Amino acid sequence: MTRKNADGGRSTIRDVAARAGVSAATVSRVLGGVYPVSATTRTQVLRAVRELDYVADARAKAIAGAGTPTLGFVLDDITGPSFALMAHGVEREATRLGHLCLVCSTDGDAAHEADFIETMRAQRAAAVILVGGGADTPEYRSRTARVADGLAAAGSRLVLCGRPPLDPGAPVTVIEYDNEGGAYALCAHVLSKGHRRILFLGGKPEHTTAQGRERGYLAAHRARGVETDPALRLAGDFTRDSGYRSTRRALEEGLDFTAVMASTDMVAAGALTALREAGVSVPGDVSLVGYDDIPFARDLYPPLTTVRVPYEELGRLAVRTALERGRSAADEHLLLGTHVVVRDSVGAVGGGGVAPAG
Amino acid sequence: MTRKNADGGRSTIRDVAARAGVSAATVSRVLGGVYPVSATTRTQVLRAVRELDYVADARAKAIAGAGTPTLGFVLDDITGPSFALMAHGVEREATRLGHLCLVCSTDGDAAHEADFIETMRAQRAAAVILVGGGADTPEYRSRTARVADGLAAAGSRLVLCGRPPLDPGAPVTVIEYDNEGGAYALCAHVLSKGHRRILFLGGKPEHTTAQGRERGYLAAHRARGVETDPALRLAGDFTRDSGYRSTRRALEEGLDFTAVMASTDMVAAGALTALREAGVSVPGDVSLVGYDDIPFARDLYPPLTTVRVPYEELGRLAVRTALERGRSAADEHLLLGTHVVVRDSVGAVGGGGVAPAG
DNA sequence: GTGAAAGCGCTAACAC
DNA sequence: GTGTTAGCGCTTTCAC
């Protein structure tokens, strides 16, 4: 059994050097790879490394100038399928590019988020990626701009993913996907089937992602010249439970609608269960659509018509953009397209809806 | 606007010291918190820190002896709902305990996993947590034991979560949940409804989690004195697609069964869709059960009867055990219980099954 | 209470 | 080729 040096602690480069009968610098060189070293020395050093089971301290390397660059990734909730997908993309791309990736899920807690960003700064992260909508308040803008400045001044970079963009000039990279466009197309599809009273299950009113999707809903109606009923737009959040509760309440209150457009597939899942429990058939009585196209969407019954968002791709892109961006401090802004994927949860109107017409 | 020191780079403790007109040691002390410093000095230092927007380099701190401890978390696929849940638990508990958490998803690639563990060692992580089953081969045991030794020698610790345990004596903490027991109870439930030909959708044959669940399936049959048909046990993996494909094939081949027991909720989701596409009603014609109780399970139609595994709790526990363990190098072994949650996907036999009775 | 100096584990000139 | 000497940015004796 290979044992460590006497004190049982980790061994240092000097221990290796001593055992191999060379200087620390030499050890560093053979481990470094490219520097010319004589074959015999190299062999000896390598043997010592093996015998001591030596692994260089990454922090020390980092501080000395070498070292693996790091990257921070912050999301609301790693448990949400769409963000998990993104996390996957981020993680893959980061390691592909030789970066370490620190992940933090904040549970929507702003303080936690701030803490983590600070930590990333302390780690001298090459970039920190923030994902997930949020409120676009003046406080948000100034706070985030400050963060962006701080990061930029430290040679790092802030990437906003699906988040409210900042005022022009702020040193951030923002990558968005088209919430309004996707929702517009989706809603147009539903309208084209003859639906005129579409229940919209939104998110938190101040949440920009939710807003974008709602704008799409509204715009599609406007384009078709059909009026929207404010009573049909319900706030909530992006969870399954929110969809369930809102739908239940809508049903109990006797709201009149023939379709529901959920702001998220998770919300749609909850809505579907609520509908089913109430004996409402989908899409027979009521049609249903979601947003995100999470893997599960097609296993729902009926398979859910929804909007595909390229989350994993988004994650990869965020990393690549943040890391490979030219040295320009200019802010960049990317908008990824989305498209609706039609499955079986939308039917032509006529089946009835849930309430007696007018 | 607060600007950095001249070169635009990050400022160091010396920059702060200079600006505050004190020594670096003093800055370190006021930032450290507890050391006695005069009120005026403290104020000045703090002001300098603010003006310079100074954030101490975590790597340098770490190397100097202070610094935030780190913890590594490795999983197959962060996209899988159950592991995402665990990741959440791990992440929460780690930050609660003041640890940084590095997450890596390996996509089942052993080399990637080895790399990451090496990285964690280089980061001098306090512990590394490995989750997800795998093959319990001699190679696995010796390789992992070596890793455990290396980590232990470096003052760190390996935690195996739902992974094949090592030979006794290896310095690891293993936390398992009861696959066999859960599967046994679940299968017993299905059998109690009169089912006698239950299709088992397993995982990779060498995968210990899959094996445990299969053992439970077998044991439940044995306990009831019902014979099992090997043709009814299909291998696959833990994905939704695998469940879909296997079920489809079983149907095409005219396999005779009245229930399907999927080794995972994801697999069950795929199976459900395949069944539905074939016009087989669940649970009318065929009953279906899963394993994991992922959040989505109840939004499937019919709501899925499954086994609840406390994944998030598991993650928290892994962190706590790894970090708060006494200084004893003894190996620990925890086994978490599971329980079946009955929903509506199992019916009494009689509806028929999918093939003409023998 | 505060500063000077040593040192954490490593890399990178700069000699020879 | 290889060793010596400086650092990297921080903390922590040890003096004063």
XYZ file of C-alpha atoms (C1' of nucleotides) in Angstrom:
748
model
C 0.000 0.000 0.000
C 1.318 3.403 -0.941
C 1.340 5.660 2.059
C 1.675 9.356 2.434
C 4.504 11.131 4.139
C 4.817 10.809 7.874
C 2.159 13.175 9.163
C -0.565 11.513 7.165
C -1.435 14.768 5.455
C -1.300 15.493 1.770
C 2.142 15.617 0.296
C 3.502 18.701 -1.362
C 5.601 19.258 -4.394
C 8.614 19.433 -2.129
C 7.981 15.969 -0.769
C 7.959 14.680 -4.284
C 11.094 16.619 -5.119
C 12.913 15.236 -2.111
C 11.914 11.688 -2.858
C 12.954 12.004 -6.472
C 16.163 13.758 -5.538
C 15.441 16.844 -7.604
C 14.219 20.374 -7.012
C 10.642 21.433 -6.721
C 10.958 23.351 -9.938
C 11.837 20.209 -11.792
C 8.835 18.429 -10.450
C 6.684 21.301 -11.518
C 8.194 21.070 -14.971
C 7.619 17.404 -15.551
C 4.098 17.737 -14.254
C 3.598 20.784 -16.386
C 4.194 18.676 -19.452
C 5.840 20.728 -22.127
C 9.075 21.856 -20.569
C 12.194 19.860 -21.598
C 13.301 17.426 -18.918
C 15.677 14.503 -19.192
C 14.030 11.136 -19.540
C 15.555 9.675 -16.410
C 14.593 12.604 -14.253
C 11.111 12.470 -15.592
C 10.837 8.798 -14.764
C 12.068 9.321 -11.255
C 9.740 12.191 -10.623
C 6.801 10.314 -12.000
C 7.601 7.374 -9.794
C 7.795 9.573 -6.737
C 4.483 11.117 -7.683
C 2.932 7.720 -7.946
C 4.397 6.434 -4.735
C 3.278 9.464 -2.823
C -0.049 9.562 -4.643
C 0.627 13.212 -5.155
C -1.979 15.554 -6.561
C -1.024 19.177 -6.951
C -3.050 21.706 -5.030
C -5.289 23.436 -7.523
C -5.673 26.526 -5.383
C -1.949 27.013 -5.147
C -1.606 26.566 -8.857
C -4.347 29.024 -9.475
C -2.762 31.608 -7.285
C 0.567 31.094 -8.954
C -0.936 31.827 -12.302
C -1.602 28.390 -13.711
C -4.733 26.568 -12.734
C -8.137 25.656 -14.071
C -10.445 28.533 -14.729
C -13.790 28.432 -13.021
C -17.273 29.412 -13.938
C -20.333 29.982 -11.806
C -23.851 29.014 -12.675
C -26.813 30.266 -10.709
C -30.375 29.129 -11.067
C -33.563 29.337 -9.090
C -34.217 25.693 -8.736
C -32.225 22.838 -10.120
C -35.251 20.689 -9.668
C -37.118 22.339 -12.488
C -36.700 20.207 -15.589
C -35.963 23.058 -17.935
C -33.258 24.559 -15.772
C -31.790 21.155 -15.132
C -31.464 20.822 -18.870
C -29.640 24.098 -19.011
C -27.425 23.146 -16.140
C -26.525 20.088 -18.089
C -25.595 22.106 -21.134
C -23.565 24.514 -19.061
C -21.766 21.801 -17.227
C -20.914 19.866 -20.372
C -19.658 22.845 -22.238
C -17.681 24.146 -19.310
C -15.803 20.924 -18.823
C -15.363 20.584 -22.560
C -13.660 23.940 -22.481
C -11.576 22.879 -19.513
C -13.410 24.909 -16.955
C -14.596 23.997 -13.546
C -18.246 24.691 -12.939
C -19.789 25.776 -9.665
C -23.533 25.412 -9.513
C -25.817 27.102 -7.067
C -29.541 26.949 -6.848
C -30.962 29.826 -4.899
C -34.581 28.816 -4.435
C -35.439 32.256 -5.600
C -33.687 33.856 -2.657
C -32.021 37.076 -3.728
C -29.718 37.158 -0.724
C -28.532 33.669 -1.447
C -27.911 34.689 -5.003
C -25.901 37.712 -3.986
C -23.834 35.562 -1.672
C -23.064 33.130 -4.374
C -22.053 35.812 -6.814
C -19.715 37.203 -4.198
C -18.252 33.761 -3.743
C -17.717 33.449 -7.453
C -15.937 36.733 -7.446
C -13.726 35.498 -4.662
C -12.983 32.406 -6.707
C -11.982 34.676 -9.544
C -14.474 32.950 -11.776
C -14.059 33.630 -15.460
C -17.765 34.224 -15.758
C -20.953 33.885 -13.855
C -24.144 32.882 -15.548
C -27.475 33.875 -14.074
C -30.564 32.195 -15.381
C -34.254 32.474 -14.822
C -36.527 35.433 -15.127
C -37.230 37.808 -12.360
C -38.638 41.194 -11.698
C -37.379 43.954 -13.896
C -37.393 46.628 -11.230
C -35.144 49.656 -10.971
C -33.528 47.966 -7.974
C -32.842 44.874 -10.030
C -31.284 46.879 -12.795
C -29.008 48.887 -10.595
C -28.053 46.018 -8.364
C -27.301 43.784 -11.300
C -25.465 46.524 -13.138
C -23.306 46.958 -10.078
C -22.579 43.277 -10.044
C -21.751 43.361 -13.729
C -19.383 46.270 -13.193
C -17.694 44.549 -10.319
C -17.245 41.383 -12.265
C -16.022 43.238 -15.315
C -13.547 45.261 -13.308
C -12.195 42.017 -11.938
C -11.754 40.649 -15.423
C -14.793 38.456 -15.235
C -18.124 38.612 -16.963
C -21.788 38.422 -16.123
C -24.103 36.489 -18.396
C -27.840 36.913 -18.133
C -29.828 34.020 -19.493
C -33.510 34.496 -19.978
C -33.264 37.352 -17.552
C -34.294 40.953 -17.908
C -31.541 42.711 -19.838
C -29.833 45.730 -18.330
C -29.576 49.256 -19.588
C -27.354 49.485 -22.627
C -23.727 49.966 -21.769
C -23.642 47.577 -18.878
C -20.883 45.010 -19.333
C -23.107 41.958 -19.622
C -23.843 39.305 -22.131
C -27.510 38.577 -22.384
C -28.981 35.548 -24.021
C -32.688 35.295 -24.277
C -35.096 32.981 -25.893
C -38.152 34.309 -27.533
C -40.933 34.113 -24.993
C -43.263 36.466 -26.731
C -42.753 34.986 -30.162
C -43.232 31.451 -28.976
C -46.329 32.309 -27.015
C -47.684 34.225 -29.966
C -47.268 31.271 -32.304
C -48.677 28.895 -29.757
C -51.683 31.012 -29.015
C -52.282 31.607 -32.699
C -52.381 27.866 -33.121
C -55.013 27.541 -30.428
C -57.029 30.404 -31.840
C -56.876 28.839 -35.270
C -58.763 25.880 -33.867
C -61.626 28.135 -33.107
C -61.001 28.803 -29.430
C -62.017 32.226 -28.301
C -61.910 31.994 -24.531
C -58.445 30.867 -23.524
C -57.533 30.739 -19.880
C -53.997 32.005 -19.384
C -52.130 30.565 -16.415
C -49.400 33.089 -15.890
C -46.508 33.429 -13.502
C -45.714 36.125 -11.022
C -46.836 39.417 -12.532
C -43.414 40.980 -12.205
C -41.620 38.000 -13.687
C -40.345 38.953 -17.119
C -40.531 35.488 -18.592
C -44.148 35.297 -17.570
C -44.721 38.756 -18.963
C -43.222 37.852 -22.296
C -45.427 34.834 -22.621
C -48.457 36.833 -21.663
C -47.593 39.478 -24.225
C -47.512 36.765 -26.861
C -50.908 35.576 -25.744
C -52.290 39.060 -25.956
C -50.681 39.877 -29.272
C -52.024 36.734 -30.908
C -55.527 37.687 -29.879
C -55.083 41.189 -31.133
C -53.762 39.992 -34.450
C -56.862 37.898 -34.905
C -59.078 40.654 -33.720
C -60.430 38.692 -30.824
C -60.957 40.429 -27.564
C -59.346 39.173 -24.399
C -61.098 38.905 -21.107
C -58.887 40.005 -18.183
C -60.747 37.588 -15.935
C -59.195 34.819 -17.963
C -55.634 35.749 -17.034
C -54.550 34.270 -13.737
C -51.303 34.901 -11.916
C -49.359 32.172 -10.158
C -45.896 30.807 -10.399
C -44.110 28.273 -12.554
C -44.802 25.226 -10.444
C -46.986 22.253 -11.032
C -48.944 23.046 -7.895
C -49.687 26.532 -9.064
C -51.179 25.158 -12.266
C -53.242 22.703 -10.314
C -54.583 25.266 -7.885
C -55.358 27.947 -10.427
C -57.193 25.554 -12.661
C -59.183 24.180 -9.799
C -60.213 27.604 -8.723
C -61.126 28.617 -12.262
C -63.315 25.577 -12.485
C -64.966 26.197 -9.151
C -65.665 29.782 -10.003
C -67.339 28.674 -13.167
C -65.041 30.605 -15.430
C -65.982 30.124 -19.034
C -63.169 28.860 -21.274
C -62.511 26.245 -23.926
C -58.752 26.136 -23.719
C -55.986 26.791 -21.266
C -52.602 28.125 -22.075
C -50.176 27.394 -19.272
C -47.039 29.489 -19.017
C -44.994 26.382 -18.404
C -45.207 22.644 -19.012
C -45.061 22.096 -15.280
C -48.017 24.396 -14.846
C -49.755 22.540 -17.640
C -49.175 19.241 -15.874
C -50.895 20.533 -12.785
C -53.687 22.013 -14.832
C -54.180 18.727 -16.617
C -54.587 16.851 -13.377
C -57.025 19.426 -12.049
C -59.048 19.241 -15.241
C -59.092 15.497 -15.123
C -60.149 15.380 -11.522
C -63.050 17.616 -12.417
C -64.096 15.238 -15.135
C -63.192 17.635 -17.899
C -61.782 15.851 -20.902
C -58.715 17.156 -22.698
C -58.858 18.005 -25.497
C -62.502 16.945 -25.821
C -63.953 19.593 -23.556
C -60.974 21.835 -23.068
C -57.702 22.161 -24.939
C -54.388 22.639 -23.183
C -50.957 23.904 -24.127
C -47.732 24.414 -22.211
C -44.347 25.980 -22.738
C -40.797 24.610 -22.586
C -41.193 21.152 -24.082
C -39.658 19.332 -21.185
C -39.043 15.638 -21.858
C -42.109 14.628 -19.924
C -44.465 16.664 -22.054
C -44.994 13.863 -24.501
C -45.832 11.342 -21.807
C -48.690 13.365 -20.472
C -52.086 12.337 -21.642
C -52.874 13.701 -24.027
C -49.343 14.427 -25.222
C -48.884 18.115 -24.716
C -48.697 20.677 -27.457
C -46.083 23.144 -26.327
C -43.241 25.420 -27.333
C -39.783 24.027 -27.624
C -37.055 26.018 -25.964
C -33.527 24.834 -26.681
C -32.439 24.871 -23.052
C -29.457 22.627 -23.279
C -28.218 24.510 -26.291
C -28.850 27.704 -24.398
C -26.595 26.528 -21.610
C -23.820 25.618 -23.987
C -24.163 28.897 -25.767
C -24.025 30.868 -22.561
C -20.740 29.264 -21.647
C -19.238 29.630 -25.057
C -20.254 33.236 -25.399
C -18.990 34.119 -21.974
C -15.683 32.403 -22.418
C -14.798 32.857 -26.031
C -15.982 36.384 -26.398
C -13.425 38.687 -27.861
C -11.676 40.951 -25.456
C -14.225 43.603 -26.274
C -16.038 44.781 -23.218
C -19.022 45.530 -25.369
C -22.278 44.022 -24.316
C -23.747 41.341 -26.479
C -27.317 40.328 -26.904
C -28.520 37.083 -28.409
C -32.083 36.030 -28.974
C -32.772 32.367 -29.571
C -35.795 31.290 -31.495
C -38.402 28.851 -30.301
C -41.006 26.864 -32.177
C -44.233 25.183 -31.295
C -44.423 21.437 -31.307
C -47.892 20.200 -31.998
C -49.086 17.112 -30.202
C -52.553 16.090 -29.192
C -53.731 18.389 -26.464
C -55.490 20.879 -28.677
C -58.785 20.110 -30.317
C -61.164 22.089 -32.453
C -63.684 24.056 -30.542
C -67.193 22.620 -30.402
C -66.649 19.974 -27.764
C -68.007 22.480 -25.403
C -65.743 23.988 -22.806
C -66.443 23.887 -19.145
C -69.232 26.338 -18.614
C -72.546 26.907 -20.291
C -72.002 29.395 -23.048
C -72.710 32.923 -21.757
C -18.257 55.451 -10.040
C -15.856 53.463 -7.947
C -12.945 52.346 -9.991
C -10.261 49.779 -9.414
C -6.588 50.456 -9.080
C -4.727 51.681 -12.094
C -4.219 48.523 -14.128
C -7.889 47.712 -14.151
C -7.241 44.333 -12.597
C -8.594 43.091 -9.313
C -7.212 44.835 -6.297
C -5.285 43.016 -3.626
C -5.165 43.300 0.082
C -2.142 45.504 -0.293
C -4.038 47.976 -2.408
C -6.600 48.228 0.312
C -3.898 48.556 2.937
C -2.210 51.351 1.048
C -5.416 53.263 0.535
C -6.359 52.914 4.174
C -2.866 53.810 5.307
C -2.344 50.619 7.268
C -0.567 47.320 6.776
C -1.909 44.324 4.942
C -2.011 42.428 8.207
C -4.409 44.946 9.632
C -6.705 44.698 6.664
C -6.703 40.957 7.040
C -7.614 41.376 10.677
C -10.558 43.675 10.198
C -11.852 41.495 7.396
C -11.277 38.418 9.520
C -13.768 39.762 11.997
C -12.789 38.700 15.485
C -9.359 40.211 16.011
C -9.264 43.418 18.073
C -8.812 46.489 15.905
C -9.383 50.108 16.794
C -12.655 51.527 15.675
C -11.134 54.223 13.504
C -8.804 51.855 11.717
C -11.641 49.499 11.074
C -13.714 52.285 9.575
C -10.929 53.390 7.306
C -10.196 49.914 6.120
C -13.822 49.228 5.475
C -14.105 52.381 3.487
C -11.106 51.462 1.377
C -12.588 48.050 0.798
C -15.783 49.597 -0.398
C -14.109 52.150 -2.579
C -11.940 49.538 -4.197
C -14.770 47.046 -4.327
C -12.331 44.591 -2.877
C -13.122 40.907 -2.599
C -10.468 38.684 -1.102
C -9.131 35.912 -3.277
C -10.647 32.696 -1.979
C -7.868 30.561 -3.393
C -5.206 32.555 -1.632
C -7.149 32.378 1.578
C -7.563 28.662 1.225
C -3.897 28.159 0.665
C -3.041 30.310 3.626
C -5.187 28.181 5.863
C -8.439 30.087 6.020
C -10.972 29.654 3.267
C -14.257 27.986 2.550
C -14.231 24.219 2.500
C -15.436 22.592 -0.652
C -17.387 19.529 -1.488
C -17.765 17.631 -4.722
C -20.916 16.022 -5.996
C -20.893 13.634 -8.917
C -23.917 12.225 -10.666
C -24.676 10.496 -13.910
C -27.131 12.929 -15.269
C -28.424 16.057 -13.675
C -31.341 15.914 -16.022
C -32.864 12.917 -14.304
C -35.531 14.203 -11.920
C -34.517 11.998 -9.018
C -30.870 12.969 -9.142
C -31.776 16.583 -9.605
C -33.701 16.298 -6.365
C -30.649 14.904 -4.658
C -28.452 17.565 -6.128
C -30.813 20.067 -4.626
C -30.549 18.488 -1.218
C -26.798 18.336 -1.431
C -26.473 21.888 -2.578
C -28.754 23.248 0.123
C -27.121 21.384 2.931
C -23.641 22.205 1.735
C -24.275 25.906 1.661
C -26.115 25.693 4.947
C -22.975 24.212 6.422
C -20.869 26.891 4.808
C -19.402 24.739 2.122
C -18.926 25.378 -1.520
C -20.374 22.723 -3.757
C -18.964 21.606 -7.075
C -21.338 19.588 -9.193
C -20.397 17.372 -12.074
C -22.604 15.225 -14.204
C -20.662 12.544 -15.986
C -23.222 11.151 -18.427
C -22.211 7.772 -17.175
C -18.674 8.205 -18.444
C -16.231 6.574 -16.045
C -13.266 8.522 -17.373
C -15.097 11.772 -16.858
C -15.911 10.675 -13.359
C -12.310 9.813 -12.580
C -11.225 13.190 -13.892
C -13.649 14.997 -11.718
C -12.644 13.101 -8.624
C -9.055 13.983 -9.355
C -10.082 17.590 -9.676
C -11.838 17.439 -6.344
C -8.749 16.054 -4.785
C -6.762 18.897 -6.260
C -9.266 21.312 -4.783
C -8.703 19.638 -1.453
C -12.409 18.982 -1.177
C -13.625 18.009 2.255
C -15.629 15.201 0.735
C -16.776 13.881 -2.566
C -20.165 12.338 -2.991
C -20.776 9.819 -5.735
C -24.339 8.923 -6.571
C -26.090 6.542 -8.880
C -25.775 2.826 -9.210
C -23.296 1.129 -11.426
C -21.687 -2.183 -12.006
C -20.364 -3.953 -8.964
C -17.353 -5.470 -10.667
C -14.005 -6.321 -9.105
C -12.554 -3.459 -11.116
C -15.107 -1.095 -9.679
C -14.354 -2.181 -6.150
C -10.614 -1.899 -6.417
C -10.684 1.328 -8.365
C -13.118 2.916 -5.985
C -11.279 1.593 -2.965
C -8.149 3.204 -4.314
C -9.980 6.467 -4.717
C -11.322 6.187 -1.195
C -7.845 5.552 0.164
C -6.402 8.452 -1.721
C -9.107 10.771 -0.501
C -8.796 9.501 3.045
C -5.044 9.894 3.048
C -5.531 13.469 1.947
C -7.903 14.077 4.822
C -10.973 13.950 2.664
C -13.747 11.400 2.445
C -15.620 9.456 -0.185
C -19.361 9.041 0.121
C -21.210 6.469 -1.938
C -24.877 7.151 -2.391
C -27.034 4.412 -3.784
C -23.867 2.862 -5.125
C -22.437 -0.571 -4.640
C -20.714 -0.594 -1.253
C -17.044 -1.519 -1.031
C -15.374 -4.303 0.864
C -15.472 -3.700 4.595
C -12.567 -1.674 5.830
C -12.502 0.784 2.973
C -12.675 4.363 4.261
C -16.024 5.251 2.759
C -19.399 6.321 3.924
C -22.169 4.551 2.105
C -25.752 5.627 2.107
C -28.252 3.461 0.355
C -31.953 3.410 0.022
C -33.790 0.180 0.063
C -34.276 -0.874 -3.523
C -35.081 -4.440 -2.819
C -37.468 -3.716 0.026
C -39.331 -1.071 -1.919
C -39.622 -3.245 -4.985
C -40.767 -6.116 -2.849
C -43.541 -4.105 -1.264
C -44.546 -2.647 -4.587
C -44.638 -5.963 -6.347
C -46.514 -7.526 -3.464
C -49.114 -4.826 -3.903
C -49.498 -5.658 -7.567
C -49.655 -9.374 -6.863
C -52.292 -8.784 -4.235
C -54.516 -7.412 -6.963
C -54.443 -10.760 -8.626
C -51.758 -10.126 -11.222
C -49.652 -13.137 -12.017
C -47.813 -12.134 -15.155
C -45.941 -8.941 -14.434
C -43.591 -7.530 -17.025
C -40.440 -6.209 -15.366
C -38.693 -3.371 -17.163
C -35.235 -3.499 -15.689
C -32.096 -1.500 -16.114
C -28.672 -2.552 -17.235
C -28.092 -6.055 -15.907
C -24.917 -5.079 -14.092
C -26.468 -1.995 -12.528
C -26.868 -2.621 -8.831
C -29.885 -0.381 -8.378
C -31.622 -2.271 -11.152
C -30.557 -5.547 -9.594
C -31.942 -4.616 -6.197
C -35.275 -3.719 -7.674
C -35.349 -6.912 -9.644
C -34.528 -8.911 -6.551
C -37.498 -7.339 -4.836
C -39.687 -8.282 -7.766
C -38.464 -11.848 -7.607
C -38.712 -12.133 -3.841
C -42.271 -10.911 -3.800
C -43.250 -13.583 -6.275
C -41.461 -16.231 -4.290
C -43.136 -15.168 -1.079
C -46.505 -15.589 -2.724
C -45.507 -18.806 -4.300
C -46.040 -17.536 -7.815
C -43.587 -18.542 -10.440
C -41.793 -15.958 -12.510
C -41.295 -16.179 -16.223
C -37.808 -15.069 -17.291
C -39.218 -13.947 -20.605
C -41.068 -11.279 -18.665
C -37.901 -9.604 -17.426
C -36.474 -7.136 -19.915
C -33.211 -5.260 -19.615
C -32.855 -1.633 -20.633
C -31.744 1.503 -18.908
C -33.354 4.110 -16.702
C -34.575 6.432 -19.422
C -38.004 7.199 -20.648
C -37.079 6.026 -24.118
C -35.951 2.683 -22.845
C -39.328 2.153 -21.218
C -41.059 3.154 -24.391
C -39.035 0.855 -26.606
C -39.145 -2.176 -24.337
C -42.864 -1.941 -23.914
C -43.420 -1.547 -27.588
C -41.371 -4.580 -28.330
C -43.095 -6.623 -25.650
C -46.400 -5.696 -27.199
C -45.281 -6.524 -30.716
C -43.917 -9.853 -29.641
C -47.227 -10.695 -28.098
C -45.843 -11.171 -24.616
C -48.563 -12.127 -22.204
C -48.804 -9.871 -19.153
C -51.396 -8.015 -17.118
C -49.123 -5.576 -15.358
C -45.820 -3.847 -15.872
C -43.396 -2.925 -13.174
C -40.948 -0.327 -14.404
C -37.679 0.071 -12.572
C -38.062 3.821 -12.654
C -40.810 6.405 -13.002
C -39.152 7.662 -16.144
C -39.254 4.177 -17.584
C -42.877 3.939 -16.518
C -43.650 7.163 -18.346
C -42.291 5.730 -21.561
C -44.093 2.472 -20.994
C -47.334 4.304 -20.414
C -47.072 6.127 -23.702
C -46.248 2.924 -25.552
C -49.200 1.185 -23.966
C -51.484 4.016 -24.829
C -50.331 4.190 -28.400
C -51.131 0.515 -28.701
C -54.620 1.131 -27.441
C -54.030 -0.682 -24.202
C -55.835 0.946 -21.326
C -54.141 1.494 -17.988
C -55.150 0.157 -15.543
C -58.109 -1.309 -17.355
C -56.192 -3.777 -19.480
C -52.787 -3.541 -17.922
C -51.592 -2.141 -14.601
C -48.415 -0.110 -14.270
C -46.087 0.874 -11.456
C -42.878 2.852 -11.286
C -40.168 3.637 -8.794
C -38.817 6.927 -7.362
C -41.957 8.999 -6.995
C -40.691 11.901 -8.992
C -42.943 14.950 -8.845
C -44.427 14.207 -12.215
C -45.657 10.771 -11.272
C -48.953 12.101 -10.072
C -49.631 14.031 -13.244
C -49.375 11.013 -15.431
C -52.651 9.455 -16.420
C -53.497 7.437 -14.540
C -51.567 8.831 -11.584
C -48.739 6.422 -11.046
C -48.455 4.041 -8.138
C -44.807 4.013 -7.244
C -42.215 3.837 -4.497
C -41.171 6.969 -2.746
C -37.455 7.475 -2.338
C -36.455 10.419 -0.144
C -33.923 11.785 -2.597
C -33.645 15.283 -1.310
C -33.286 14.018 2.223
C -30.710 11.585 0.945
C -28.667 14.428 -0.456
C -28.795 16.368 2.774
C -27.882 13.307 4.738
C -24.929 12.530 2.516
C -23.505 15.964 3.121
C -24.126 15.923 6.816
C -22.672 12.487 7.301
C -19.619 13.279 5.255
C -18.950 16.540 6.989
C -19.981 16.024 10.551
C -18.699 12.517 10.937
C -16.502 12.092 13.980
C -12.825 11.923 13.319
C -13.143 8.175 13.218
C -11.960 6.745 9.953
C -14.376 3.885 10.363
C -16.688 3.233 7.504
C -20.324 3.959 8.002
C -23.292 2.436 6.305
C -26.788 3.857 6.306
C -29.851 2.342 4.724
C -32.835 4.584 4.146
C -36.282 3.161 3.975
C -38.746 3.642 1.160
C -42.480 3.170 0.971
C -44.973 2.614 -1.763
C -47.416 5.346 -2.589
C -50.606 4.004 -4.028
C -52.301 5.984 -6.753
C -54.470 4.807 -9.604
C -52.369 2.869 -12.029
C -53.000 -0.555 -10.591
C -56.285 -2.335 -11.079
C -57.567 -5.736 -10.117
C -56.866 -8.381 -12.666
C -59.768 -9.391 -14.845
C -59.719 -6.529 -17.305
C -57.736 -8.835 -19.453
C -54.128 -8.067 -20.144
C -52.736 -7.653 -23.596
C -52.635 -11.147 -24.990
C -55.097 -14.000 -25.163
C -54.699 -16.110 -22.065
C -52.168 -18.862 -22.834
C -3.498 47.856 18.457
C -0.377 47.434 14.625
C 3.557 46.282 11.507
C 7.304 43.247 9.722
C 8.271 38.863 8.347
C 7.613 34.136 7.481
C 5.169 30.833 5.040
C 0.980 28.262 2.603
C 2.077 25.194 -2.303
C 2.874 26.304 -6.468
C 5.019 28.505 -11.050
C 8.129 31.435 -13.566
C 11.993 34.072 -14.504
C 16.907 33.864 -14.212
C 21.080 31.780 -13.603
C 24.523 28.114 -14.577
C 18.573 20.267 -18.281
C 18.262 21.755 -13.604
C 18.566 24.464 -9.300
C 17.852 29.086 -7.061
C 15.151 32.852 -6.255
C 11.166 35.464 -6.465
C 6.827 36.055 -6.237
C 1.117 34.939 -6.422
C -2.487 36.996 -2.254
C -3.446 35.847 1.809
C -2.956 34.650 7.200
C -0.448 34.384 11.205
C 3.287 34.336 14.457
C 6.238 37.470 16.766
C 7.750 41.763 18.078
C 6.932 46.371 19.598
